[in-house]
mmCIF file of C-alpha atoms in Angstrom:
data_model
loop_
_atom_site.group_PDB
_atom_site.id
_atom_site.type_symbol
_atom_site.label_atom_id
_atom_site.label_comp_id
_atom_site.label_asym_id
_atom_site.label_seq_id
_atom_site.Cartn_x
_atom_site.Cartn_y
_atom_site.Cartn_z
ATOM 1 C CA UNK A 28 -34.394 -15.397 7.524
ATOM 2 C CA UNK A 29 -35.028 -15.978 3.993
ATOM 3 C CA UNK A 30 -32.615 -14.799 1.641
ATOM 4 C CA UNK A 31 -33.024 -13.913 -2.269
ATOM 5 C CA UNK A 32 -30.930 -12.063 -4.851
ATOM 6 C CA UNK A 33 -33.828 -9.313 -3.993
ATOM 7 C CA UNK A 34 -34.483 -9.005 -0.499
ATOM 8 C CA UNK A 35 -33.779 -10.207 2.951
ATOM 9 C CA UNK A 36 -36.738 -10.332 5.551
ATOM 10 C CA UNK A 37 -36.041 -8.291 8.725
ATOM 11 C CA UNK A 38 -39.448 -9.286 10.260
ATOM 12 C CA UNK A 39 -42.615 -10.712 9.119
ATOM 13 C CA UNK A 40 -46.113 -10.984 11.017
ATOM 14 C CA UNK A 41 -49.825 -11.170 10.076
ATOM 15 C CA UNK A 42 -49.842 -7.435 9.776
ATOM 16 C CA UNK A 43 -46.846 -6.167 8.532
ATOM 17 C CA UNK A 44 -43.332 -7.408 6.539
ATOM 18 C CA UNK A 45 -40.029 -5.785 6.359
ATOM 19 C CA UNK A 46 -37.355 -6.173 3.824
ATOM 20 C CA UNK A 47 -33.689 -5.294 3.330
ATOM 21 C CA UNK A 48 -34.063 -4.464 -0.572
ATOM 22 C CA UNK A 49 -31.539 -4.553 -2.642
ATOM 23 C CA UNK A 50 -30.398 -1.357 -5.130
ATOM 24 C CA UNK A 51 -32.637 -1.162 -8.499
ATOM 25 C CA UNK A 52 -35.972 -2.315 -7.153
ATOM 26 C CA UNK A 53 -39.011 -0.101 -6.936
ATOM 27 C CA UNK A 54 -41.101 -0.175 -3.832
ATOM 28 C CA UNK A 55 -44.294 0.485 -5.964
ATOM 29 C CA UNK A 56 -45.635 1.359 -9.194
ATOM 30 C CA UNK A 57 -43.826 4.050 -10.721
ATOM 31 C CA UNK A 58 -45.730 6.629 -13.360
ATOM 32 C CA UNK A 59 -42.346 6.985 -15.183
ATOM 33 C CA UNK A 60 -41.430 3.468 -15.712
ATOM 34 C CA UNK A 61 -44.032 0.731 -15.362
ATOM 35 C CA UNK A 62 -41.657 -1.945 -16.775
ATOM 36 C CA UNK A 63 -38.910 -1.772 -13.660
ATOM 37 C CA UNK A 64 -38.744 -4.353 -11.277
ATOM 38 C CA UNK A 65 -40.570 -3.963 -8.341
ATOM 39 C CA UNK A 66 -40.432 -5.342 -4.625
ATOM 40 C CA UNK A 67 -43.886 -5.754 -4.041
ATOM 41 C CA UNK A 68 -44.337 -7.884 -7.307
ATOM 42 C CA UNK A 69 -41.497 -9.856 -6.459
ATOM 43 C CA UNK A 70 -42.331 -10.579 -2.959
ATOM 44 C CA UNK A 71 -46.184 -11.326 -3.503
ATOM 45 C CA UNK A 72 -45.518 -15.392 -4.306
ATOM 46 C CA UNK A 73 -44.549 -15.728 -0.899
ATOM 47 C CA UNK A 74 -46.415 -12.911 0.843
ATOM 48 C CA UNK A 75 -49.425 -12.093 -1.325
ATOM 49 C CA UNK A 76 -50.686 -8.624 -2.165
ATOM 50 C CA UNK A 77 -48.693 -6.065 -0.258
ATOM 51 C CA UNK A 78 -49.769 -2.458 0.601
ATOM 52 C CA UNK A 79 -47.083 -0.014 0.193
ATOM 53 C CA UNK A 80 -47.237 2.652 3.155
ATOM 54 C CA UNK A 81 -43.925 4.930 1.811
ATOM 55 C CA UNK A 82 -41.207 4.425 -0.510
ATOM 56 C CA UNK A 83 -37.575 4.915 -0.901
ATOM 57 C CA UNK A 84 -35.876 5.434 -4.381
ATOM 58 C CA UNK A 85 -35.302 2.638 -7.012
ATOM 59 C CA UNK A 86 -31.611 2.675 -6.721
ATOM 60 C CA UNK A 87 -31.585 3.215 -2.715
ATOM 61 C CA UNK A 88 -30.986 -0.117 -0.812
ATOM 62 C CA UNK A 89 -32.106 -1.106 2.605
ATOM 63 C CA UNK A 90 -35.190 -1.035 4.998
ATOM 64 C CA UNK A 91 -38.721 -1.047 3.442
ATOM 65 C CA UNK A 92 -42.171 -1.743 5.439
ATOM 66 C CA UNK A 93 -45.131 -2.898 4.053
ATOM 67 C CA UNK A 94 -48.628 -3.554 5.357
ATOM 68 C CA UNK A 95 -50.451 -6.924 4.808
ATOM 69 C CA UNK A 96 -53.733 -5.729 5.613
ATOM 70 C CA UNK A 97 -55.875 -2.658 5.202
ATOM 71 C CA UNK A 98 -56.240 -1.960 8.871
ATOM 72 C CA UNK A 99 -52.204 -2.118 9.006
ATOM 73 C CA UNK A 100 -51.969 -0.106 5.656
ATOM 74 C CA UNK A 101 -54.261 2.873 7.079
ATOM 75 C CA UNK A 102 -52.495 2.950 10.473
ATOM 76 C CA UNK A 103 -48.944 2.907 8.927
ATOM 77 C CA UNK A 104 -49.889 5.233 6.301
ATOM 78 C CA UNK A 105 -51.193 7.816 9.144
ATOM 79 C CA UNK A 106 -47.916 7.500 11.045
ATOM 80 C CA UNK A 107 -45.699 8.396 7.814
ATOM 81 C CA UNK A 108 -48.524 11.323 7.232
ATOM 82 C CA UNK A 109 -47.933 12.569 10.632
ATOM 83 C CA UNK A 110 -44.331 12.191 11.130
ATOM 84 C CA UNK A 111 -44.199 9.713 13.798
ATOM 85 C CA UNK A 112 -41.738 7.514 11.895
ATOM 86 C CA UNK A 113 -38.166 7.820 12.224
ATOM 87 C CA UNK A 114 -35.987 7.044 9.343
ATOM 88 C CA UNK A 115 -32.222 6.906 9.623
ATOM 89 C CA UNK A 116 -30.146 6.547 6.190
ATOM 90 C CA UNK A 117 -26.575 5.915 5.710
ATOM 91 C CA UNK A 118 -24.695 7.134 2.289
ATOM 92 C CA UNK A 119 -21.130 7.544 1.052
ATOM 93 C CA UNK A 120 -20.141 10.739 -0.401
ATOM 94 C CA UNK A 121 -17.297 12.613 -2.397
ATOM 95 C CA UNK A 122 -14.956 14.741 -0.439
ATOM 96 C CA UNK A 123 -15.213 15.753 3.546
ATOM 97 C CA UNK A 124 -18.075 18.449 4.450
ATOM 98 C CA UNK A 125 -16.806 21.604 6.156
ATOM 99 C CA UNK A 126 -19.497 20.226 9.377
ATOM 100 C CA UNK A 127 -20.123 17.554 11.588
ATOM 101 C CA UNK A 128 -23.656 18.200 12.222
ATOM 102 C CA UNK A 129 -25.952 20.288 9.901
ATOM 103 C CA UNK A 130 -29.922 20.769 8.903
ATOM 104 C CA UNK A 131 -30.962 21.662 5.382
ATOM 105 C CA UNK A 132 -34.662 23.358 5.840
ATOM 106 C CA UNK A 133 -35.051 23.860 1.747
ATOM 107 C CA UNK A 134 -38.624 23.639 0.299
ATOM 108 C CA UNK A 135 -38.691 21.088 -2.502
ATOM 109 C CA UNK A 136 -40.593 20.673 -5.718
ATOM 110 C CA UNK A 137 -40.759 17.186 -6.765
ATOM 111 C CA UNK A 138 -40.323 16.646 -10.666
ATOM 112 C CA UNK A 139 -39.080 20.163 -10.996
ATOM 113 C CA UNK A 140 -37.178 19.977 -14.280
ATOM 114 C CA UNK A 141 -36.747 17.967 -17.333
ATOM 115 C CA UNK A 142 -34.895 15.235 -15.528
ATOM 116 C CA UNK A 143 -37.607 14.643 -13.293
ATOM 117 C CA UNK A 144 -35.620 16.119 -10.277
ATOM 118 C CA UNK A 145 -36.942 17.514 -6.973
ATOM 119 C CA UNK A 146 -35.315 20.693 -7.016
ATOM 120 C CA UNK A 147 -35.348 23.656 -4.079
ATOM 121 C CA UNK A 148 -38.105 25.910 -4.802
ATOM 122 C CA UNK A 149 -38.818 28.671 -2.011
ATOM 123 C CA UNK A 150 -42.135 29.526 -3.837
ATOM 124 C CA UNK A 151 -43.622 26.417 -5.212
ATOM 125 C CA UNK A 152 -41.915 23.788 -2.784
ATOM 126 C CA UNK A 153 -43.122 21.865 0.138
ATOM 127 C CA UNK A 154 -41.316 22.183 3.509
ATOM 128 C CA UNK A 155 -38.637 19.784 3.909
ATOM 129 C CA UNK A 156 -36.146 19.175 6.373
ATOM 130 C CA UNK A 157 -33.060 16.894 7.106
ATOM 131 C CA UNK A 158 -30.548 16.444 9.709
ATOM 132 C CA UNK A 159 -26.952 15.210 8.613
ATOM 133 C CA UNK A 160 -24.145 14.225 10.749
ATOM 134 C CA UNK A 161 -20.789 13.363 9.783
ATOM 135 C CA UNK A 162 -19.956 9.689 10.683
ATOM 136 C CA UNK A 163 -16.415 8.851 9.326
ATOM 137 C CA UNK A 164 -13.723 10.588 6.722
ATOM 138 C CA UNK A 165 -12.197 7.723 4.466
ATOM 139 C CA UNK A 166 -9.512 9.705 2.426
ATOM 140 C CA UNK A 167 -11.579 11.124 -0.528
ATOM 141 C CA UNK A 168 -14.628 9.733 0.773
ATOM 142 C CA UNK A 169 -16.964 10.613 3.998
ATOM 143 C CA UNK A 170 -19.805 8.693 5.419
ATOM 144 C CA UNK A 171 -22.952 10.660 6.180
ATOM 145 C CA UNK A 172 -26.107 9.638 8.278
ATOM 146 C CA UNK A 173 -29.139 11.380 7.077
ATOM 147 C CA UNK A 174 -32.372 11.804 8.903
ATOM 148 C CA UNK A 175 -35.163 13.400 7.013
ATOM 149 C CA UNK A 176 -37.934 15.010 9.296
ATOM 150 C CA UNK A 177 -40.387 15.055 6.138
ATOM 151 C CA UNK A 178 -40.941 12.338 3.349
ATOM 152 C CA UNK A 179 -40.350 14.300 0.123
ATOM 153 C CA UNK A 180 -39.147 12.619 -3.348
ATOM 154 C CA UNK A 181 -35.521 12.386 -3.516
ATOM 155 C CA UNK A 182 -35.517 14.706 -0.208
ATOM 156 C CA UNK A 183 -31.836 13.551 0.885
ATOM 157 C CA UNK A 184 -30.277 13.624 -2.214
ATOM 158 C CA UNK A 185 -31.807 16.979 -3.421
ATOM 159 C CA UNK A 186 -30.825 18.505 0.300
ATOM 160 C CA UNK A 187 -27.215 17.468 -0.319
ATOM 161 C CA UNK A 188 -26.866 18.894 -3.549
ATOM 162 C CA UNK A 189 -28.134 22.156 -2.143
ATOM 163 C CA UNK A 190 -24.978 22.052 0.404
ATOM 164 C CA UNK A 191 -22.702 21.094 -2.593
ATOM 165 C CA UNK A 192 -22.367 17.367 -1.158
ATOM 166 C CA UNK A 193 -22.422 14.712 -3.622
ATOM 167 C CA UNK A 194 -23.666 10.974 -2.991
ATOM 168 C CA UNK A 195 -21.208 8.383 -4.694
ATOM 169 C CA UNK A 196 -22.608 7.380 -8.154
ATOM 170 C CA UNK A 197 -25.838 9.398 -8.132
ATOM 171 C CA UNK A 198 -27.128 9.382 -11.789
ATOM 172 C CA UNK A 199 -29.344 12.253 -11.094
ATOM 173 C CA UNK A 200 -27.907 14.749 -8.565
ATOM 174 C CA UNK A 201 -24.264 14.617 -8.976
ATOM 175 C CA UNK A 202 -22.010 15.731 -11.455
ATOM 176 C CA UNK A 203 -19.508 12.931 -10.195
ATOM 177 C CA UNK A 204 -20.544 9.200 -11.297
ATOM 178 C CA UNK A 205 -17.045 7.634 -10.636
ATOM 179 C CA UNK A 206 -17.259 4.377 -8.702
ATOM 180 C CA UNK A 207 -14.998 3.468 -6.103
ATOM 181 C CA UNK A 208 -11.951 1.296 -7.003
ATOM 182 C CA UNK A 209 -9.859 -0.148 -4.664
ATOM 183 C CA UNK A 210 -6.904 0.239 -7.244
ATOM 184 C CA UNK A 211 -7.388 3.978 -6.333
ATOM 185 C CA UNK A 212 -7.813 4.248 -2.659
ATOM 186 C CA UNK A 213 -4.878 1.122 -1.643
ATOM 187 C CA UNK A 214 -1.357 2.261 -2.315
ATOM 188 C CA UNK A 215 -0.096 -1.629 -2.091
ATOM 189 C CA UNK A 216 -2.960 -2.744 -4.776
ATOM 190 C CA UNK A 217 -0.962 -4.902 -7.263
ATOM 191 C CA UNK A 218 -4.151 -6.242 -9.262
ATOM 192 C CA UNK A 219 -5.052 -6.366 -12.976
ATOM 193 C CA UNK A 220 -6.802 -3.143 -13.927
ATOM 194 C CA UNK A 221 -8.221 -4.650 -16.884
ATOM 195 C CA UNK A 222 -9.864 -7.030 -14.974
ATOM 196 C CA UNK A 223 -10.724 -5.150 -11.738
ATOM 197 C CA UNK A 224 -14.500 -4.637 -10.627
ATOM 198 C CA UNK A 225 -15.612 -1.724 -8.865
ATOM 199 C CA UNK A 226 -16.373 -2.277 -4.948
ATOM 200 C CA UNK A 227 -19.248 -0.066 -5.580
ATOM 201 C CA UNK A 228 -20.907 1.501 -8.684
ATOM 202 C CA UNK A 229 -24.253 2.145 -7.770
ATOM 203 C CA UNK A 230 -26.197 4.841 -5.700
ATOM 204 C CA UNK A 231 -24.300 4.767 -2.381
ATOM 205 C CA UNK A 232 -27.176 5.464 -0.394
ATOM 206 C CA UNK A 233 -29.067 2.983 2.380
ATOM 207 C CA UNK A 234 -32.190 3.125 4.465
ATOM 208 C CA UNK A 235 -30.337 1.696 7.484
ATOM 209 C CA UNK A 236 -32.859 2.255 10.334
ATOM 210 C CA UNK A 237 -36.534 2.634 10.448
ATOM 211 C CA UNK A 238 -38.690 2.917 13.931
ATOM 212 C CA UNK A 239 -42.826 2.430 13.656
ATOM 213 C CA UNK A 240 -45.223 1.773 15.652
ATOM 214 C CA UNK A 241 -46.647 -1.591 15.574
ATOM 215 C CA UNK A 242 -50.235 -1.271 13.662
ATOM 216 C CA UNK A 243 -52.007 -3.691 16.103
ATOM 217 C CA UNK A 244 -49.850 -3.949 18.913
ATOM 218 C CA UNK A 245 -48.950 -0.374 19.552
ATOM 219 C CA UNK A 246 -45.333 -1.671 20.159
ATOM 220 C CA UNK A 247 -42.551 0.680 19.255
ATOM 221 C CA UNK A 248 -40.618 -1.605 16.679
ATOM 222 C CA UNK A 249 -36.985 -0.618 15.155
ATOM 223 C CA UNK A 250 -35.560 -2.331 12.057
ATOM 224 C CA UNK A 251 -31.881 -2.241 11.000
ATOM 225 C CA UNK A 252 -31.045 -3.232 7.512
ATOM 226 C CA UNK A 253 -27.423 -4.275 7.324
ATOM 227 C CA UNK A 254 -25.596 -2.789 4.080
ATOM 228 C CA UNK A 255 -25.833 -4.553 1.125
ATOM 229 C CA UNK A 256 -22.758 -6.848 0.016
ATOM 230 C CA UNK A 257 -21.180 -4.250 -2.299
ATOM 231 C CA UNK A 258 -21.600 -1.178 0.625
ATOM 232 C CA UNK A 259 -20.279 -3.799 2.873
ATOM 233 C CA UNK A 260 -17.222 -4.755 1.134
ATOM 234 C CA UNK A 261 -16.721 -0.897 0.607
ATOM 235 C CA UNK A 262 -16.969 -0.055 3.970
ATOM 236 C CA UNK A 263 -14.887 -2.946 5.468
ATOM 237 C CA UNK A 264 -12.141 -1.703 2.782
ATOM 238 C CA UNK A 265 -12.293 1.936 3.584
ATOM 239 C CA UNK A 266 -11.956 1.075 7.260
ATOM 240 C CA UNK A 267 -8.794 -0.929 6.633
ATOM 241 C CA UNK A 268 -7.160 1.411 4.650
ATOM 242 C CA UNK A 269 -8.328 4.683 6.572
ATOM 243 C CA UNK A 270 -9.079 3.149 9.958
ATOM 244 C CA UNK A 271 -12.441 5.022 10.127
ATOM 245 C CA UNK A 272 -15.815 3.696 10.047
ATOM 246 C CA UNK A 273 -19.461 4.436 9.626
ATOM 247 C CA UNK A 274 -20.792 1.809 12.051
ATOM 248 C CA UNK A 275 -18.708 3.265 14.819
ATOM 249 C CA UNK A 276 -20.799 6.137 15.069
ATOM 250 C CA UNK A 277 -23.882 4.837 13.316
ATOM 251 C CA UNK A 278 -25.459 2.617 15.829
#
């Protein structure tokens, strides 16, 4: 398996390539920031031109699939358009939700305010639904699974905001951007506060699993993207301290 600072290859054949990308990379060109680093550009030298068939937020890590041919692009794009693709995300949020499972149905309007955020708008928004499940409670944090049934921009973040839940270090939708620090959750911590680096200091949202039908073979394929190093370190520490693990119920 090839590993670079930007991505890990989860699968590659003549028709598709699937990456586990780091946070901070765009999946395709963005009209708001044409200078931001892009995954398709970074991977072009190794894989040639890639066709984006879906997007995840720049600051979201995890599973991204690209088509490598025009035929595969058409077939995969149709699957996403017809909502035949299964998508599973994991996120770390502040606090503890009052539910174990819930569905949010709130019509969403992308670019709905001055900060270019997606906002709920019953009149002008488009239908959007997300299923949420509580995976683990770890003291001041909780792990949540999100299954978006539609594919609106920032859908998970906007729907969580609608029900009063904030993802850790979300610069757009959270009023709290406090990073996860070991010194604040581990009683026996004896490090140097001035030298301490946060366990997690970026949007704690990860595209964990993707299930699609292969555009040529017709085979159903599921790809799972392991957590990136920062999120994995956070998971391990929270499990060690609080005895609860997002992956116990997230397989």
